[in-house]
mmCIF file of N, CA and C in Angstrom:
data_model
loop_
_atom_site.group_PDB
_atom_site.id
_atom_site.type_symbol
_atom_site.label_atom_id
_atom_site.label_comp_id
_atom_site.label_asym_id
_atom_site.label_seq_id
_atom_site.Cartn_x
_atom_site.Cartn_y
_atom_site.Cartn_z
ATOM 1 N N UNK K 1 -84.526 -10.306 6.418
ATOM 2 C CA UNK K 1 -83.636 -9.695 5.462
ATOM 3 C C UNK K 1 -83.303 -10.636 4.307
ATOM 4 N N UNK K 2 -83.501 -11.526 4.320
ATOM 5 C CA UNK K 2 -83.524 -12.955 3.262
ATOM 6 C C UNK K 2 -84.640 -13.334 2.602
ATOM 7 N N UNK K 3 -84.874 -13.199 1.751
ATOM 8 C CA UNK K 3 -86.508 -13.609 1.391
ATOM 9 C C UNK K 3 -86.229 -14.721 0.393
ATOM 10 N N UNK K 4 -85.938 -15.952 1.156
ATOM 11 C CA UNK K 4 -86.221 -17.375 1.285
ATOM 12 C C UNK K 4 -87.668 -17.838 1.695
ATOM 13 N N UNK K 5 -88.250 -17.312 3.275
ATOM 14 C CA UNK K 5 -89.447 -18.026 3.185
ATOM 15 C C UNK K 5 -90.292 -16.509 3.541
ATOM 16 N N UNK K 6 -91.228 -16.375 3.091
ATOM 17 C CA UNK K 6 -92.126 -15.397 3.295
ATOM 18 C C UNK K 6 -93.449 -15.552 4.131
ATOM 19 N N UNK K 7 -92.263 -15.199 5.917
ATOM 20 C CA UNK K 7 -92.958 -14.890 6.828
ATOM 21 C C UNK K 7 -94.109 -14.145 7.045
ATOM 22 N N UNK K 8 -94.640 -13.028 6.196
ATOM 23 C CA UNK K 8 -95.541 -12.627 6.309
ATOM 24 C C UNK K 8 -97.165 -13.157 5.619
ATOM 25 N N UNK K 9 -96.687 -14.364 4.912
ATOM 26 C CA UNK K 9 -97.615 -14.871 3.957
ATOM 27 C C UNK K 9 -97.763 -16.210 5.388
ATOM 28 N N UNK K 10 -96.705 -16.587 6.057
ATOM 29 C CA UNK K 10 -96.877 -17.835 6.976
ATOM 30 C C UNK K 10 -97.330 -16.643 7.786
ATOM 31 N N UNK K 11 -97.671 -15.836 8.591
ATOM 32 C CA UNK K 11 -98.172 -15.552 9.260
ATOM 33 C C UNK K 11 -99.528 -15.332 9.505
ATOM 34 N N UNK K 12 -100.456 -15.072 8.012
ATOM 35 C CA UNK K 12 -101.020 -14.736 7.449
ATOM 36 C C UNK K 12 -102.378 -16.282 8.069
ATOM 37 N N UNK K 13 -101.501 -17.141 7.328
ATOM 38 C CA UNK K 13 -102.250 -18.598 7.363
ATOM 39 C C UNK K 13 -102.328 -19.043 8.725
ATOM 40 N N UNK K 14 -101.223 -18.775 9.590
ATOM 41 C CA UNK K 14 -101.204 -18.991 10.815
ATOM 42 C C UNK K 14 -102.348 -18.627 11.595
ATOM 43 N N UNK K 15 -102.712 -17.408 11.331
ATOM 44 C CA UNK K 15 -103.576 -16.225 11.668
ATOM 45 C C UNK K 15 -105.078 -17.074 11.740
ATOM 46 N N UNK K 16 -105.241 -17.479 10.310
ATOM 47 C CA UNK K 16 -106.701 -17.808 9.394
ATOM 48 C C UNK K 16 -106.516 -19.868 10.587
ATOM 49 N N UNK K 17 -105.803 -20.286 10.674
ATOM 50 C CA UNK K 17 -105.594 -21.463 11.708
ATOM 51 C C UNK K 17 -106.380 -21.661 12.967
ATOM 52 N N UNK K 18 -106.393 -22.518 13.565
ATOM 53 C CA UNK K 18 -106.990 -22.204 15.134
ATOM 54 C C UNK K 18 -105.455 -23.277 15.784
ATOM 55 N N UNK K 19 -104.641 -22.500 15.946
ATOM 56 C CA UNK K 19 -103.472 -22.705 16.904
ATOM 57 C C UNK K 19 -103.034 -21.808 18.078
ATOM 58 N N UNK K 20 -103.051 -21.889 19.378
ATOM 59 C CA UNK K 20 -102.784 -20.950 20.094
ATOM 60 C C UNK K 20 -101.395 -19.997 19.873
ATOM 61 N N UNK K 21 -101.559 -19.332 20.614
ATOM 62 C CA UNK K 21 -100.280 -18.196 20.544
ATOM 63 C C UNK K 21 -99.307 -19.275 20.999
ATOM 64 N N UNK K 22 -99.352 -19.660 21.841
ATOM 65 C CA UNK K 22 -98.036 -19.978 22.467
ATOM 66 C C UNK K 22 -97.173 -21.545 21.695
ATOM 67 N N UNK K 23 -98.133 -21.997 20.869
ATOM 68 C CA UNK K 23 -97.385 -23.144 19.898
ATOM 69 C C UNK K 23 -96.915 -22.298 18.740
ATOM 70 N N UNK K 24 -97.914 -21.236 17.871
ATOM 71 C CA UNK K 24 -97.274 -20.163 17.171
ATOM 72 C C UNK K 24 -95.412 -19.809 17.798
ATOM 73 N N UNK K 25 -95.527 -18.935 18.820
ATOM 74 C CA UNK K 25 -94.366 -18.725 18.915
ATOM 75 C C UNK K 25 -93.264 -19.211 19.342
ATOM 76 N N UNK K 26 -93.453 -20.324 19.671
ATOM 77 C CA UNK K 26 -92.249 -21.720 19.941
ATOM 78 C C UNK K 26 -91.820 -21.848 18.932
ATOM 79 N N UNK K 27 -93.126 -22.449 17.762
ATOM 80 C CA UNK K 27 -92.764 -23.498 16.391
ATOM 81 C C UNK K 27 -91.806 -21.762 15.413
ATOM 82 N N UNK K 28 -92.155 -20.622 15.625
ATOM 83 C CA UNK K 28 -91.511 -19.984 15.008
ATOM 84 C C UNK K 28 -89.983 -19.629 15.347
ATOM 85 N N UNK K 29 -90.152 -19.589 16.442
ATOM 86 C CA UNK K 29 -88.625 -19.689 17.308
ATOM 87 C C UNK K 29 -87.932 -20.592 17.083
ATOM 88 N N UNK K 30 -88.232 -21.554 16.957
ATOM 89 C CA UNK K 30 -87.384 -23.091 16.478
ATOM 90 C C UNK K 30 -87.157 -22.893 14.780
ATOM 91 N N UNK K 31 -88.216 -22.352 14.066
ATOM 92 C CA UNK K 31 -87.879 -22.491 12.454
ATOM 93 C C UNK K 31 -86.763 -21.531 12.393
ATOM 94 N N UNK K 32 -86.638 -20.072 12.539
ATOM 95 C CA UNK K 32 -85.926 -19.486 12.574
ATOM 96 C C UNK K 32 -84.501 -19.638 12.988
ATOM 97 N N UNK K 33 -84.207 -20.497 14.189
ATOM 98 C CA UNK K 33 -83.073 -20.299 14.810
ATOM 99 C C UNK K 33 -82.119 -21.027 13.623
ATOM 100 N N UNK K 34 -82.249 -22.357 12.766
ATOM 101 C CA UNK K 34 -81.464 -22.318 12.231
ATOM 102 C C UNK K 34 -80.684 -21.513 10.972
ATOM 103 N N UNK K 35 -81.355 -20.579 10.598
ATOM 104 C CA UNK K 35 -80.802 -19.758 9.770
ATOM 105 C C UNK K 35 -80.727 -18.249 10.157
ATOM 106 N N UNK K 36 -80.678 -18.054 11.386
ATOM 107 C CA UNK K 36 -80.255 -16.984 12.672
ATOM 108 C C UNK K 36 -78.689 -17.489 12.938
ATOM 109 N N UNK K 37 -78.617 -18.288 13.437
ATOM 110 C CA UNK K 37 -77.367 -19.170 13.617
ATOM 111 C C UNK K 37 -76.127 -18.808 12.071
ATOM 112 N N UNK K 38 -76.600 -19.741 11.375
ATOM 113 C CA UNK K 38 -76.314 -19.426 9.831
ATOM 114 C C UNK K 38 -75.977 -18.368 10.005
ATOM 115 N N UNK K 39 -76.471 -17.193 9.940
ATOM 116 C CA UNK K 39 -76.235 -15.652 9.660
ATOM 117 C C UNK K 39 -75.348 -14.990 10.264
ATOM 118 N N UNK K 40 -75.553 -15.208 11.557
ATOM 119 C CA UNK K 40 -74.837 -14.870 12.716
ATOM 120 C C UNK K 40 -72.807 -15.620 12.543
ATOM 121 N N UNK K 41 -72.797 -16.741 12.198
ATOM 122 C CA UNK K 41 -71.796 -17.310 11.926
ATOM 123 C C UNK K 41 -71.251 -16.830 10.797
ATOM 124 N N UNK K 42 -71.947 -16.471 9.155
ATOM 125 C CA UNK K 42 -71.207 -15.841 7.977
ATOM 126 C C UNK K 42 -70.623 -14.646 8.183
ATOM 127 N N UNK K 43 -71.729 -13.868 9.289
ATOM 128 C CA UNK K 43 -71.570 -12.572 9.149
ATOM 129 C C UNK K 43 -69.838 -12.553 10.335
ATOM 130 N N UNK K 44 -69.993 -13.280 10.945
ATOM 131 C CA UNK K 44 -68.755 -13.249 11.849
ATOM 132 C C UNK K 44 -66.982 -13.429 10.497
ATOM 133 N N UNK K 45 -67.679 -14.065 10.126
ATOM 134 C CA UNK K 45 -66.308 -15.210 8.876
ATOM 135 C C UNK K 45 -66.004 -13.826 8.187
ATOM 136 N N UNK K 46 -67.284 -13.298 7.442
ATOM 137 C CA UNK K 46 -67.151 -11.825 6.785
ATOM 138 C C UNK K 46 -65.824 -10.888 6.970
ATOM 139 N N UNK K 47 -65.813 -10.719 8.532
ATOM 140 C CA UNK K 47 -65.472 -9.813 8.963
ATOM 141 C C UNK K 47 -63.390 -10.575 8.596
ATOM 142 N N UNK K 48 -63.400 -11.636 8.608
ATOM 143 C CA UNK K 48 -61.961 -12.117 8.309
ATOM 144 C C UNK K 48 -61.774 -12.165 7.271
ATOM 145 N N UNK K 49 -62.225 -11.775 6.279
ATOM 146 C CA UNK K 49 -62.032 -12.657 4.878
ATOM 147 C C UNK K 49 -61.000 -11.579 3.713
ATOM 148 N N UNK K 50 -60.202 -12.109 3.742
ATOM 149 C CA UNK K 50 -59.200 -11.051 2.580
ATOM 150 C C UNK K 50 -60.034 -10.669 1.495
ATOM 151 N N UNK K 51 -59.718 -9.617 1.103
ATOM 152 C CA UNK K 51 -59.639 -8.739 -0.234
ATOM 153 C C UNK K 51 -59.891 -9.782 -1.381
ATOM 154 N N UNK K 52 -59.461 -10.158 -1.778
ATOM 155 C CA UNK K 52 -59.804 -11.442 -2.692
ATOM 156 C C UNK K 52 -60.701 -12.546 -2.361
ATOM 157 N N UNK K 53 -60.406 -13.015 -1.177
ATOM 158 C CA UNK K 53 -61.721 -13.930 -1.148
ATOM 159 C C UNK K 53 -62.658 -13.594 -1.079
ATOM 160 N N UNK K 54 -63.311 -12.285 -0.156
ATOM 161 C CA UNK K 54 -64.188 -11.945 -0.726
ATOM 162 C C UNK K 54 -65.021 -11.518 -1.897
ATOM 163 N N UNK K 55 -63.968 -10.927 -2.939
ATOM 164 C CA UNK K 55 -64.550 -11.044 -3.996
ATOM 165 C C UNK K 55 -64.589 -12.097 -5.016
ATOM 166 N N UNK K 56 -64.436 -13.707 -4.549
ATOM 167 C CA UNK K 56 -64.389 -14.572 -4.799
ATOM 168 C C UNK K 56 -65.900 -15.064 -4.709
ATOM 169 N N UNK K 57 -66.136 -14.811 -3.211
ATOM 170 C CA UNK K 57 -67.417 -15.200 -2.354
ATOM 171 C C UNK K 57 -68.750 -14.302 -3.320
ATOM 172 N N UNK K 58 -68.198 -13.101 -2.902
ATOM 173 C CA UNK K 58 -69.403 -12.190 -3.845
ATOM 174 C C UNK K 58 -69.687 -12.215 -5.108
ATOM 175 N N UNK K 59 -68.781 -12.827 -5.722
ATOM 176 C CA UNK K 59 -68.733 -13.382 -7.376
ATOM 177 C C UNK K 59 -69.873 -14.646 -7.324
ATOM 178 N N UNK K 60 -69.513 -15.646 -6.666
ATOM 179 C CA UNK K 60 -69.699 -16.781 -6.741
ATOM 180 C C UNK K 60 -71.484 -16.424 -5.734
ATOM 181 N N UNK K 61 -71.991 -15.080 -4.922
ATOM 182 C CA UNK K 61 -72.987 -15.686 -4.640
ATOM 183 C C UNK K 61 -73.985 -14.820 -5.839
ATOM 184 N N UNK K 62 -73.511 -13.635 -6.612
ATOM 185 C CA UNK K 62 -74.209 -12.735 -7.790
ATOM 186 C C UNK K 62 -74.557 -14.044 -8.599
ATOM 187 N N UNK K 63 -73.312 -15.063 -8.810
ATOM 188 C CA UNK K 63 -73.856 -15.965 -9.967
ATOM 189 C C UNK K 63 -74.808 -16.977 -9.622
ATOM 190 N N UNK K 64 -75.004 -17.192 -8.092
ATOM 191 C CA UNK K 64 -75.758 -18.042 -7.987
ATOM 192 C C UNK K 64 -77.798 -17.649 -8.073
ATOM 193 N N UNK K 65 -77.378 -16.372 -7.610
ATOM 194 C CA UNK K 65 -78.513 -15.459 -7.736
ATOM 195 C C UNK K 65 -79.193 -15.465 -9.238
ATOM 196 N N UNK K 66 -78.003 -15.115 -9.996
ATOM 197 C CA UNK K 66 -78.452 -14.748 -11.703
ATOM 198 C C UNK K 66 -78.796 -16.502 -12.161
ATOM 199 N N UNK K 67 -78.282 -17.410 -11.748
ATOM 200 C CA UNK K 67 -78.713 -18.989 -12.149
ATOM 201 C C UNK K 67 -80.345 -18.682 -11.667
ATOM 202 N N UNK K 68 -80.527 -18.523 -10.297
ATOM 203 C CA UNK K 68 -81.474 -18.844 -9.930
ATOM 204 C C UNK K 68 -82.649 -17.994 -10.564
ATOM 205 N N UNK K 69 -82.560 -17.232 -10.997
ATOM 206 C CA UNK K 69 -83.418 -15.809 -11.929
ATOM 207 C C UNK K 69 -83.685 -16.266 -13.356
ATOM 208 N N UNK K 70 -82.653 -16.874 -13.726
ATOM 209 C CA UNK K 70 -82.736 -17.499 -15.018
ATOM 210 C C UNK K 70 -83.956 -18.991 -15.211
ATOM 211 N N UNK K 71 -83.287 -19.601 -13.938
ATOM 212 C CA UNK K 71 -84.065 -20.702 -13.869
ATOM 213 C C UNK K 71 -85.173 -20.307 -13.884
ATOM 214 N N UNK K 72 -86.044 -19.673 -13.030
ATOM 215 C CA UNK K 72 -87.311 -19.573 -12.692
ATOM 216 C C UNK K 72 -87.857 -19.017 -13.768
ATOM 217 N N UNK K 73 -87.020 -18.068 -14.761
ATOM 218 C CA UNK K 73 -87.933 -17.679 -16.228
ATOM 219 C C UNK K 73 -88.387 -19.023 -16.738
ATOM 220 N N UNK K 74 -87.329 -19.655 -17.168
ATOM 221 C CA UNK K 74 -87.653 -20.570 -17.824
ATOM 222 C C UNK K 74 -88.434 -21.696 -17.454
ATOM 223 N N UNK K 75 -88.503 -22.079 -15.983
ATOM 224 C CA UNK K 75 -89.506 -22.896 -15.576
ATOM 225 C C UNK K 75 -90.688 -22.760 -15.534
ATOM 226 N N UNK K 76 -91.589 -23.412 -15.470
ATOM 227 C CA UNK K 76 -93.668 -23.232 -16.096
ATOM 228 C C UNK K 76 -93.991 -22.987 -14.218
ATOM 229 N N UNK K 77 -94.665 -21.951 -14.011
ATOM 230 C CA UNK K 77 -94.858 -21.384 -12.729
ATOM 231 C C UNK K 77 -95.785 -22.482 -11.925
ATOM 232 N N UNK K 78 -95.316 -22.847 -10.702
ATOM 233 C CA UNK K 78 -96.048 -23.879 -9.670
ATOM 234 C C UNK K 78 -97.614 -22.986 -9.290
ATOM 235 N N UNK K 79 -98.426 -24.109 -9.458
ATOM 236 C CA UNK K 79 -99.507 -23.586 -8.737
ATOM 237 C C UNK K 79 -100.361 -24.653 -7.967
ATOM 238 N N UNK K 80 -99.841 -24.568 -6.947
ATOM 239 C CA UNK K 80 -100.157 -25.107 -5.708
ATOM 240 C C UNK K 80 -101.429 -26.031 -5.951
ATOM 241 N N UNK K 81 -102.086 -27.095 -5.725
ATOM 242 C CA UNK K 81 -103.245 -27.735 -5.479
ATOM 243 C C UNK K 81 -103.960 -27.814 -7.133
ATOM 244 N N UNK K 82 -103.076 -27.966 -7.823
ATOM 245 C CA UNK K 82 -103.344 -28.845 -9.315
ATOM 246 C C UNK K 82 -102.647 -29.476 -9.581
ATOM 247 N N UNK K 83 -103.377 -31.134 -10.024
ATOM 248 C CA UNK K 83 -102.907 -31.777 -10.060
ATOM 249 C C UNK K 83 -102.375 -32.543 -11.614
ATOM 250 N N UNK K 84 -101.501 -33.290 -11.851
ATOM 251 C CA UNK K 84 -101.026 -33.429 -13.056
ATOM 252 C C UNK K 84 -102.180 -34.031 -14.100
ATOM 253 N N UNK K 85 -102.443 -33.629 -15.300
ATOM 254 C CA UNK K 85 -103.549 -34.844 -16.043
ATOM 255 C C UNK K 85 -103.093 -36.004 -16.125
ATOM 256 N N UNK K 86 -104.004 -36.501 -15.700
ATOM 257 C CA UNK K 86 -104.247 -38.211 -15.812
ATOM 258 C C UNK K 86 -103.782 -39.109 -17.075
ATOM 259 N N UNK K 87 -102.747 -40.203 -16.798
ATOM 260 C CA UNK K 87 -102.172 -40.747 -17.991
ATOM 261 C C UNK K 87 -103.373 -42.070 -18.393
ATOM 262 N N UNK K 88 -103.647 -42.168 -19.552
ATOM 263 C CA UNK K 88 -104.329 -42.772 -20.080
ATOM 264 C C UNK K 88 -103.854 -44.097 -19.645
ATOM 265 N N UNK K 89 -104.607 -45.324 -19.394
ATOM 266 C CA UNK K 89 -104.318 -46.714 -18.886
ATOM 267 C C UNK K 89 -104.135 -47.488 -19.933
ATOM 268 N N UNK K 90 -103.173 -48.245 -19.929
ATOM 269 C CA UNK K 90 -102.720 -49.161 -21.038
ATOM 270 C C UNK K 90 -102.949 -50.692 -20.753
ATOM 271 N N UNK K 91 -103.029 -51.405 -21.686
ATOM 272 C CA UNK K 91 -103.530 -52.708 -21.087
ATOM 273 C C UNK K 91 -104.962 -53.065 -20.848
ATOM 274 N N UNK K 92 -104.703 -53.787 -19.349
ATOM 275 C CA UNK K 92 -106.391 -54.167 -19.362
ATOM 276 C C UNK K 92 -107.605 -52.986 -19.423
#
């Protein structure tokens, strides 16, 4: 429900790998749990949170969203496995 890391693209590679099932679903069980945890804990806090703080919280996470939307326009798009050009050698 978070699309932070895109499990279906790691699954994908996992797939194309030669790793057995059973290190697959450990190492995924372990990545996950800490932001299962995470979730599980906000969503609990949620449920206490006054009228105002929450719309404190929901203010403060729209803007972090719209930073992060902004940023990425303006940043030059990553592409994986190129490397920077070579700085000319000075000196000897």
């Amino acid at each position: 429900m978070i699309p932070i890391v895109a499990f279906n693209l790691i699954n994908y590679a996992v797939g194309l790998a030669r790793i057995s099932w059973w290190t697959f679903t450990w190492t995924t069980g372990l990545g996950i749990l800490p932001m299962t945890l995470l979730m599980v804990v906000l969503g609990d806090r949620l449920a206490s949170v006054s009228g105002e703080a929450g719309l404190v919280v929901l203010a403060g996470v729209l803007l972090a969203w719209l930073a992060v939307k902004l940023l990425r326009k303006r940043l030059p798009p990553h592409r994986p496995g190129r490397r920077s050009p070579a700085r000319p050698r000075s000196g000897s």
